[in-house]
Amino acid sequence: MRLFQALALSVALGAVALSALALGAGSAAADGPQFDKAADLAALDACLDANFEDRRACIRSIMHPCVDSTPAPDDGMMAWKELDMICADREASAWDAMLNRDYKALRAKVDEWNPGTGDSLRDAQRAWLAFYEKECAWPLDFLRGNNAHHADIACRIEMLAERAIDLHEWLEFLE
Amino acid sequence: MTRTLLAALPLAALLLAAPLAAPARADDTAVLNACIEEAIGHAEEPQSCIGAVSGPCGEALPSDANYPDYARCETREAEAWDALLNADWKLLLEELDEEDIELVREAQRAWIAFRDADCLAVTMMAHPVRGGLWGAGCERDRTAIRALQIREMLGDRGQ
């Protein structure tokens, strides 16, 4: 019975991607210009390697060049905001991809020498995901400036990046 | 969830640092507050204050001190950050209306659950030798980062 319950739980959890963006943060990237997700992830990896002492320096390293390299829209402020959102979503997607990749690798790694540790990591990641969803729903006008739409994606980028860097550093440490 | 974890992982549960229930020493909280103020005054990151209590505490230990001794220093600092967080938390709630208070409370509850689960995972990853020490360090770091976030949200109204 216990084994059955454990199996059912792991199947259920396995089906739920521990990806944050899978839960619906921003879809603008899917509708906007195409970009190379693998290249963005590789760029983040390179940035983390180059900024060993201050990994946070890599936050927005996809978004800023994305905004700068796109031709200026000629139809006013709305277009600028859309461009910002497309580039912000791209940044969030890249961190999300890193988080998922490193989470899977770390989980496999920790189970190698201490069975059960992978489960505690999974529980931690589920708790992080719940925290992430609640945290980015803080009253935005009080805490995060007036543009709620931008503030929301800013919160998501920040939290995804922080968690991705956490797991990335654990993986580096254990490898 | 906690009950499931404890049932499944009795060893890890025993190794976890004590919950942050003990009262913080007032002088520890004062050390942290002074450090944060000084950091901000010098336009430095207040994150540099993490370790301001556990560092000297560890240095004062005898040379034959072991991991649990060092873990107690980490836990002592975690308790001081927790006290600072709780004091700022009350100030923050005063700034918010009822609807916002509910949102913020939910986020804070989720943060507590995350900290506990994450630090249990860290304890497990470092099991058996350094589990308690790393778990205590995790609680210190997570609590400090959260306290500094709340402090930043309060801006000049903190303390």
Short mmCIF file of C-alpha atoms in Angstrom, two decimals:
data_model
loop_
_atom_site.label_atom_id
_atom_site.label_comp_id
_atom_site.label_asym_id
_atom_site.label_seq_id
_atom_site.Cartn_x
_atom_site.Cartn_y
_atom_site.Cartn_z
CA MET A 1 0.00 0.00 0.00
CA ARG A 2 2.74 2.38 0.91
CA LEU A 3 4.62 1.48 -2.21
CA PHE A 4 1.52 2.01 -4.29
CA GLN A 5 0.95 5.43 -2.74
CA ALA A 6 4.52 6.41 -3.31
CA LEU A 7 4.31 5.34 -6.93
CA ALA A 8 1.05 7.20 -7.46
CA LEU A 9 2.56 10.31 -5.96
CA SER A 10 5.66 10.18 -8.09
CA VAL A 11 3.62 9.60 -11.23
CA ALA A 12 1.39 12.51 -10.36
CA LEU A 13 4.32 14.77 -9.65
CA GLY A 14 6.22 13.61 -12.69
CA ALA A 15 3.34 14.68 -14.87
CA VAL A 16 3.39 18.18 -13.45
CA ALA A 17 6.35 19.98 -14.89
CA LEU A 18 8.12 21.83 -12.14
CA SER A 19 8.50 24.55 -14.65
CA ALA A 20 7.20 27.88 -13.56
CA LEU A 21 6.33 29.21 -16.96
CA ALA A 22 4.27 26.14 -17.71
CA LEU A 23 1.76 27.67 -15.34
CA GLY A 24 1.10 30.50 -17.69
CA ALA A 25 3.46 33.39 -17.16
CA GLY A 26 3.45 35.47 -20.28
CA SER A 27 2.63 34.13 -23.68
CA ALA A 28 3.79 37.12 -25.69
CA ALA A 29 6.99 35.35 -26.67
CA ALA A 30 5.06 32.64 -28.47
CA ASP A 31 3.24 35.21 -30.58
CA GLY A 32 6.15 37.52 -31.14
CA PRO A 33 9.23 37.24 -33.31
CA GLN A 34 10.88 33.85 -33.33
CA PHE A 35 14.07 33.41 -31.36
CA ASP A 36 16.47 30.62 -30.63
CA LYS A 37 15.73 29.25 -27.16
CA ALA A 38 18.76 26.99 -27.15
CA ALA A 39 20.99 29.93 -28.03
CA ASP A 40 19.49 32.00 -25.20
CA LEU A 41 20.13 29.19 -22.72
CA ALA A 42 23.71 28.84 -23.98
CA ALA A 43 24.16 32.59 -23.58
CA LEU A 44 23.01 32.37 -19.95
CA ASP A 45 25.41 29.48 -19.32
CA ALA A 46 28.26 31.51 -20.75
CA CYS A 47 27.26 34.52 -18.69
CA LEU A 48 27.21 32.49 -15.46
CA ASP A 49 30.66 31.09 -16.27
CA ALA A 50 32.02 34.58 -16.96
CA ASN A 51 30.52 36.06 -13.78
CA PHE A 52 31.46 33.48 -11.20
CA GLU A 53 31.62 36.01 -8.36
CA ASP A 54 28.34 37.74 -9.13
CA ARG A 55 25.89 35.57 -10.98
CA ARG A 56 23.14 38.12 -10.50
CA ALA A 57 24.89 40.26 -13.08
CA CYS A 58 23.38 37.88 -15.66
CA ILE A 59 19.82 38.83 -14.78
CA ARG A 60 18.42 40.73 -17.79
CA SER A 61 21.41 39.78 -19.92
CA ILE A 62 19.03 38.38 -22.55
CA MET A 63 16.43 41.10 -22.27
CA HIS A 64 18.60 44.17 -22.66
CA PRO A 65 20.39 43.19 -25.88
CA CYS A 66 17.04 41.95 -27.18
CA VAL A 67 15.50 45.40 -26.72
CA ASP A 68 18.58 47.19 -28.05
CA SER A 69 18.97 45.08 -31.17
CA THR A 70 15.38 45.29 -32.32
CA PRO A 71 14.65 48.12 -34.75
CA ALA A 72 12.78 50.98 -33.14
CA PRO A 73 9.06 50.61 -33.69
CA ASP A 74 7.62 53.51 -35.64
CA ASP A 75 4.11 53.41 -34.29
CA GLY A 76 4.43 54.93 -30.88
CA MET A 77 4.66 53.97 -27.23
CA MET A 78 2.43 50.91 -27.31
CA ALA A 79 4.82 49.22 -29.68
CA TRP A 80 7.70 49.94 -27.31
CA LYS A 81 5.83 48.32 -24.46
CA GLU A 82 5.09 45.28 -26.55
CA LEU A 83 8.74 45.01 -27.49
CA ASP A 84 9.69 45.21 -23.80
CA MET A 85 7.28 42.43 -22.99
CA ILE A 86 8.52 40.20 -25.79
CA CYS A 87 12.10 40.61 -24.63
CA ALA A 88 11.15 40.16 -20.96
CA ASP A 89 9.30 36.96 -21.76
CA ARG A 90 12.31 35.76 -23.68
CA GLU A 91 14.49 36.40 -20.64
CA ALA A 92 12.06 34.58 -18.35
CA SER A 93 11.90 31.62 -20.76
CA ALA A 94 15.67 31.29 -20.79
CA TRP A 95 15.92 31.19 -16.97
CA ASP A 96 13.01 28.80 -16.84
CA ALA A 97 14.79 26.49 -19.28
CA MET A 98 17.93 26.58 -17.17
CA LEU A 99 15.96 25.94 -13.99
CA ASN A 100 14.28 22.88 -15.49
CA ARG A 101 17.45 21.48 -16.96
CA ASP A 102 19.47 21.91 -13.77
CA TYR A 103 16.68 20.72 -11.51
CA LYS A 104 16.44 17.44 -13.41
CA ALA A 105 20.21 16.98 -13.42
CA LEU A 106 20.50 17.82 -9.72
CA ARG A 107 17.69 15.49 -8.76
CA ALA A 108 19.30 12.60 -10.58
CA LYS A 109 22.66 13.50 -9.07
CA VAL A 110 21.58 13.63 -5.43
CA ASP A 111 19.71 10.34 -5.65
CA GLU A 112 22.88 8.60 -6.78
CA TRP A 113 24.47 8.59 -3.37
CA ASN A 114 21.60 9.14 -0.98
CA PRO A 115 18.25 7.67 -2.04
CA GLY A 116 15.39 9.84 -0.89
CA THR A 117 17.31 13.06 -1.33
CA GLY A 118 15.82 13.52 -4.79
CA ASP A 119 12.37 13.41 -3.23
CA SER A 120 13.25 16.11 -0.73
CA LEU A 121 14.60 18.21 -3.59
CA ARG A 122 11.36 17.67 -5.50
CA ASP A 123 9.36 18.77 -2.43
CA ALA A 124 11.55 21.84 -2.12
CA GLN A 125 11.00 22.68 -5.77
CA ARG A 126 7.24 22.27 -5.45
CA ALA A 127 7.30 24.57 -2.43
CA TRP A 128 9.36 27.06 -4.39
CA LEU A 129 6.84 26.99 -7.21
CA ALA A 130 3.97 27.72 -4.80
CA PHE A 131 6.01 30.53 -3.26
CA TYR A 132 6.81 31.94 -6.70
CA GLU A 133 3.16 32.11 -7.66
CA LYS A 134 2.13 33.82 -4.42
CA GLU A 135 5.10 36.12 -4.25
CA CYS A 136 4.51 37.60 -7.69
CA ALA A 137 0.92 38.35 -6.64
CA TRP A 138 1.99 40.83 -3.95
CA PRO A 139 0.07 44.09 -4.08
CA LEU A 140 1.95 45.56 -6.97
CA ASP A 141 1.08 49.22 -6.74
CA PHE A 142 2.47 49.41 -3.22
CA LEU A 143 5.60 47.40 -3.70
CA ARG A 144 6.64 47.23 -7.27
CA GLY A 145 5.83 50.44 -9.06
CA ASN A 146 2.80 51.44 -11.04
CA ASN A 147 3.00 49.33 -14.15
CA ALA A 148 1.58 46.07 -12.88
CA HIS A 149 2.08 44.23 -16.15
CA HIS A 150 5.76 45.06 -16.24
CA ALA A 151 6.14 44.58 -12.50
CA ASP A 152 4.70 41.08 -12.75
CA ILE A 153 7.18 39.93 -15.38
CA ALA A 154 9.99 41.66 -13.48
CA CYS A 155 9.11 39.65 -10.38
CA ARG A 156 9.00 36.45 -12.41
CA ILE A 157 12.36 37.09 -14.04
CA GLU A 158 13.94 37.89 -10.69
CA MET A 159 12.59 34.80 -8.95
CA LEU A 160 13.23 32.39 -11.84
CA ALA A 161 16.78 33.65 -12.14
CA GLU A 162 17.46 33.43 -8.39
CA ARG A 163 16.21 29.87 -8.22
CA ALA A 164 17.98 28.83 -11.41
CA ILE A 165 21.25 30.22 -10.06
CA ASP A 166 20.69 28.39 -6.75
CA LEU A 167 20.22 25.03 -8.43
CA HIS A 168 22.99 25.70 -10.93
CA GLU A 169 25.43 26.35 -8.09
CA TRP A 170 24.36 23.21 -6.24
CA LEU A 171 25.00 21.23 -9.38
CA GLU A 172 28.42 22.80 -9.84
CA PHE A 173 29.25 22.06 -6.24
CA LEU A 174 28.26 18.42 -6.43
CA GLU A 175 29.87 17.70 -9.79
CA MET B 1 3.35 17.61 3.81
CA THR B 2 5.58 18.03 6.82
CA ARG B 3 4.09 14.95 8.38
CA THR B 4 4.74 12.94 5.21
CA LEU B 5 8.32 14.12 5.13
CA LEU B 6 8.91 13.33 8.76
CA ALA B 7 7.42 9.89 8.35
CA ALA B 8 9.52 9.17 5.29
CA LEU B 9 12.74 10.71 6.48
CA PRO B 10 13.06 10.40 10.23
CA LEU B 11 16.83 10.73 10.10
CA ALA B 12 16.80 13.92 8.12
CA ALA B 13 14.14 15.36 10.36
CA LEU B 14 16.26 14.72 13.41
CA LEU B 15 19.23 16.35 11.76
CA LEU B 16 17.35 19.49 10.82
CA ALA B 17 18.25 22.58 12.73
CA ALA B 18 15.85 23.42 15.52
CA PRO B 19 12.85 25.42 14.30
CA LEU B 20 13.24 29.15 14.72
CA ALA B 21 11.17 29.23 17.86
CA ALA B 22 13.80 30.27 20.37
CA PRO B 23 13.85 33.98 21.16
CA ALA B 24 16.67 35.83 19.47
CA ARG B 25 19.22 37.54 21.64
CA ALA B 26 18.54 41.27 21.57
CA ASP B 27 22.21 42.06 21.10
CA ASP B 28 22.34 39.84 18.00
CA THR B 29 19.43 41.67 16.43
CA ALA B 30 21.13 44.97 17.28
CA VAL B 31 24.32 43.78 15.55
CA LEU B 32 22.37 42.96 12.40
CA ASN B 33 20.45 46.24 12.42
CA ALA B 34 23.64 48.25 12.86
CA CYS B 35 25.34 46.28 10.08
CA ILE B 36 22.45 46.86 7.65
CA GLU B 37 22.40 50.56 8.41
CA GLU B 38 26.12 50.84 7.89
CA ALA B 39 25.99 48.91 4.62
CA ILE B 40 23.22 51.10 3.25
CA GLY B 41 25.08 54.20 4.48
CA HIS B 42 28.09 53.13 2.43
CA ALA B 43 25.93 52.19 -0.56
CA GLU B 44 26.86 48.54 -0.07
CA GLU B 45 24.68 45.46 -0.34
CA PRO B 46 23.21 44.63 3.10
CA GLN B 47 23.55 40.95 2.11
CA SER B 48 27.13 41.38 3.30
CA CYS B 49 25.66 41.34 6.83
CA ILE B 50 24.85 37.65 6.52
CA GLY B 51 27.34 36.04 8.90
CA ALA B 52 27.71 39.10 11.12
CA VAL B 53 26.59 37.07 14.12
CA SER B 54 27.48 33.49 13.19
CA GLY B 55 30.99 34.49 12.04
CA PRO B 56 32.24 35.90 15.36
CA CYS B 57 30.26 33.19 17.19
CA GLY B 58 32.16 30.50 15.27
CA GLU B 59 35.50 32.21 15.76
CA ALA B 60 34.94 32.25 19.50
CA LEU B 61 34.46 28.48 19.60
CA PRO B 62 37.27 26.35 21.07
CA SER B 63 39.58 24.64 18.61
CA ASP B 64 38.00 21.26 19.23
CA ALA B 65 34.51 22.55 18.32
CA ASN B 66 32.53 20.26 16.03
CA TYR B 67 29.90 20.70 13.33
CA PRO B 68 26.96 20.88 15.75
CA ASP B 69 28.74 23.69 17.62
CA TYR B 70 29.10 25.69 14.41
CA ALA B 71 25.52 24.83 13.46
CA ARG B 72 24.36 26.41 16.72
CA CYS B 73 26.08 29.66 15.70
CA GLU B 74 24.23 29.59 12.37
CA THR B 75 20.95 28.93 14.13
CA ARG B 76 21.62 31.76 16.57
CA GLU B 77 21.97 34.18 13.67
CA ALA B 78 18.92 32.72 11.90
CA GLU B 79 16.92 33.50 15.05
CA ALA B 80 18.17 37.07 15.04
CA TRP B 81 17.15 37.54 11.37
CA ASP B 82 13.82 35.98 12.19
CA ALA B 83 13.24 38.49 14.98
CA LEU B 84 14.16 41.35 12.66
CA LEU B 85 11.85 39.98 9.98
CA ASN B 86 8.95 39.67 12.41
CA ALA B 87 9.38 43.24 13.65
CA ASP B 88 9.44 44.61 10.09
CA TRP B 89 6.54 42.39 9.14
CA LYS B 90 4.29 44.13 11.66
CA LEU B 91 5.28 47.52 10.23
CA LEU B 92 4.56 46.29 6.71
CA LEU B 93 1.06 45.14 7.63
CA GLU B 94 0.30 48.59 8.99
CA GLU B 95 0.91 49.98 5.50
CA LEU B 96 -1.56 47.70 3.75
CA ASP B 97 -5.34 47.46 3.49
CA GLU B 98 -7.17 44.23 4.32
CA GLU B 99 -7.20 42.81 0.82
CA ASP B 100 -3.49 43.35 0.36
CA ILE B 101 -2.74 41.93 3.81
CA GLU B 102 -4.32 38.64 2.76
CA LEU B 103 -2.17 38.50 -0.41
CA VAL B 104 0.95 39.26 1.52
CA ARG B 105 0.15 36.73 4.23
CA GLU B 106 -0.35 34.01 1.64
CA ALA B 107 3.00 34.85 0.07
CA GLN B 108 4.66 34.77 3.47
CA ARG B 109 3.12 31.42 4.35
CA ALA B 110 4.35 30.05 1.02
CA TRP B 111 7.79 31.46 1.74
CA ILE B 112 7.94 29.70 5.12
CA ALA B 113 6.94 26.40 3.50
CA PHE B 114 9.59 26.94 0.84
CA ARG B 115 12.32 27.75 3.36
CA ASP B 116 11.53 24.66 5.42
CA ALA B 117 11.38 22.34 2.40
CA ASP B 118 14.48 23.82 0.81
CA CYS B 119 16.54 23.61 3.98
CA LEU B 120 15.42 20.02 4.50
CA ALA B 121 16.63 19.24 0.97
CA VAL B 122 19.94 20.95 1.74
CA THR B 123 20.23 18.93 4.95
CA MET B 124 19.63 15.76 2.98
CA MET B 125 22.15 16.69 0.32
CA ALA B 126 24.84 17.18 2.96
CA HIS B 127 23.84 14.12 4.97
CA PRO B 128 25.32 12.61 7.02
CA VAL B 129 28.37 14.56 8.09
CA ARG B 130 27.47 18.17 7.40
CA GLY B 131 23.69 17.88 7.18
CA GLY B 132 22.93 19.76 10.39
CA LEU B 133 25.46 22.47 9.68
CA TRP B 134 24.31 23.11 6.12
CA GLY B 135 20.67 22.94 7.11
CA ALA B 136 21.29 25.58 9.78
CA GLY B 137 23.25 27.70 7.29
CA CYS B 138 20.39 27.41 4.82
CA GLU B 139 17.91 28.63 7.46
CA ARG B 140 20.19 31.53 8.25
CA ASP B 141 20.62 32.53 4.60
CA ARG B 142 16.99 32.12 3.58
CA THR B 143 15.70 33.99 6.62
CA ALA B 144 18.23 36.78 6.12
CA ILE B 145 17.38 37.25 2.46
CA ARG B 146 13.68 37.39 3.26
CA ALA B 147 14.23 39.83 6.11
CA LEU B 148 16.24 42.09 3.82
CA GLN B 149 13.53 41.94 1.15
CA ILE B 150 10.90 43.02 3.66
CA ARG B 151 13.23 45.72 4.96
CA GLU B 152 13.72 47.00 1.42
CA MET B 153 9.99 47.10 0.79
CA LEU B 154 9.56 49.17 3.91
CA GLY B 155 12.19 51.58 2.66
CA ASP B 156 12.94 54.26 5.20
CA ARG B 157 10.14 53.06 7.43
CA GLY B 158 12.07 49.97 8.54
CA GLN B 159 13.23 49.00 12.03
#
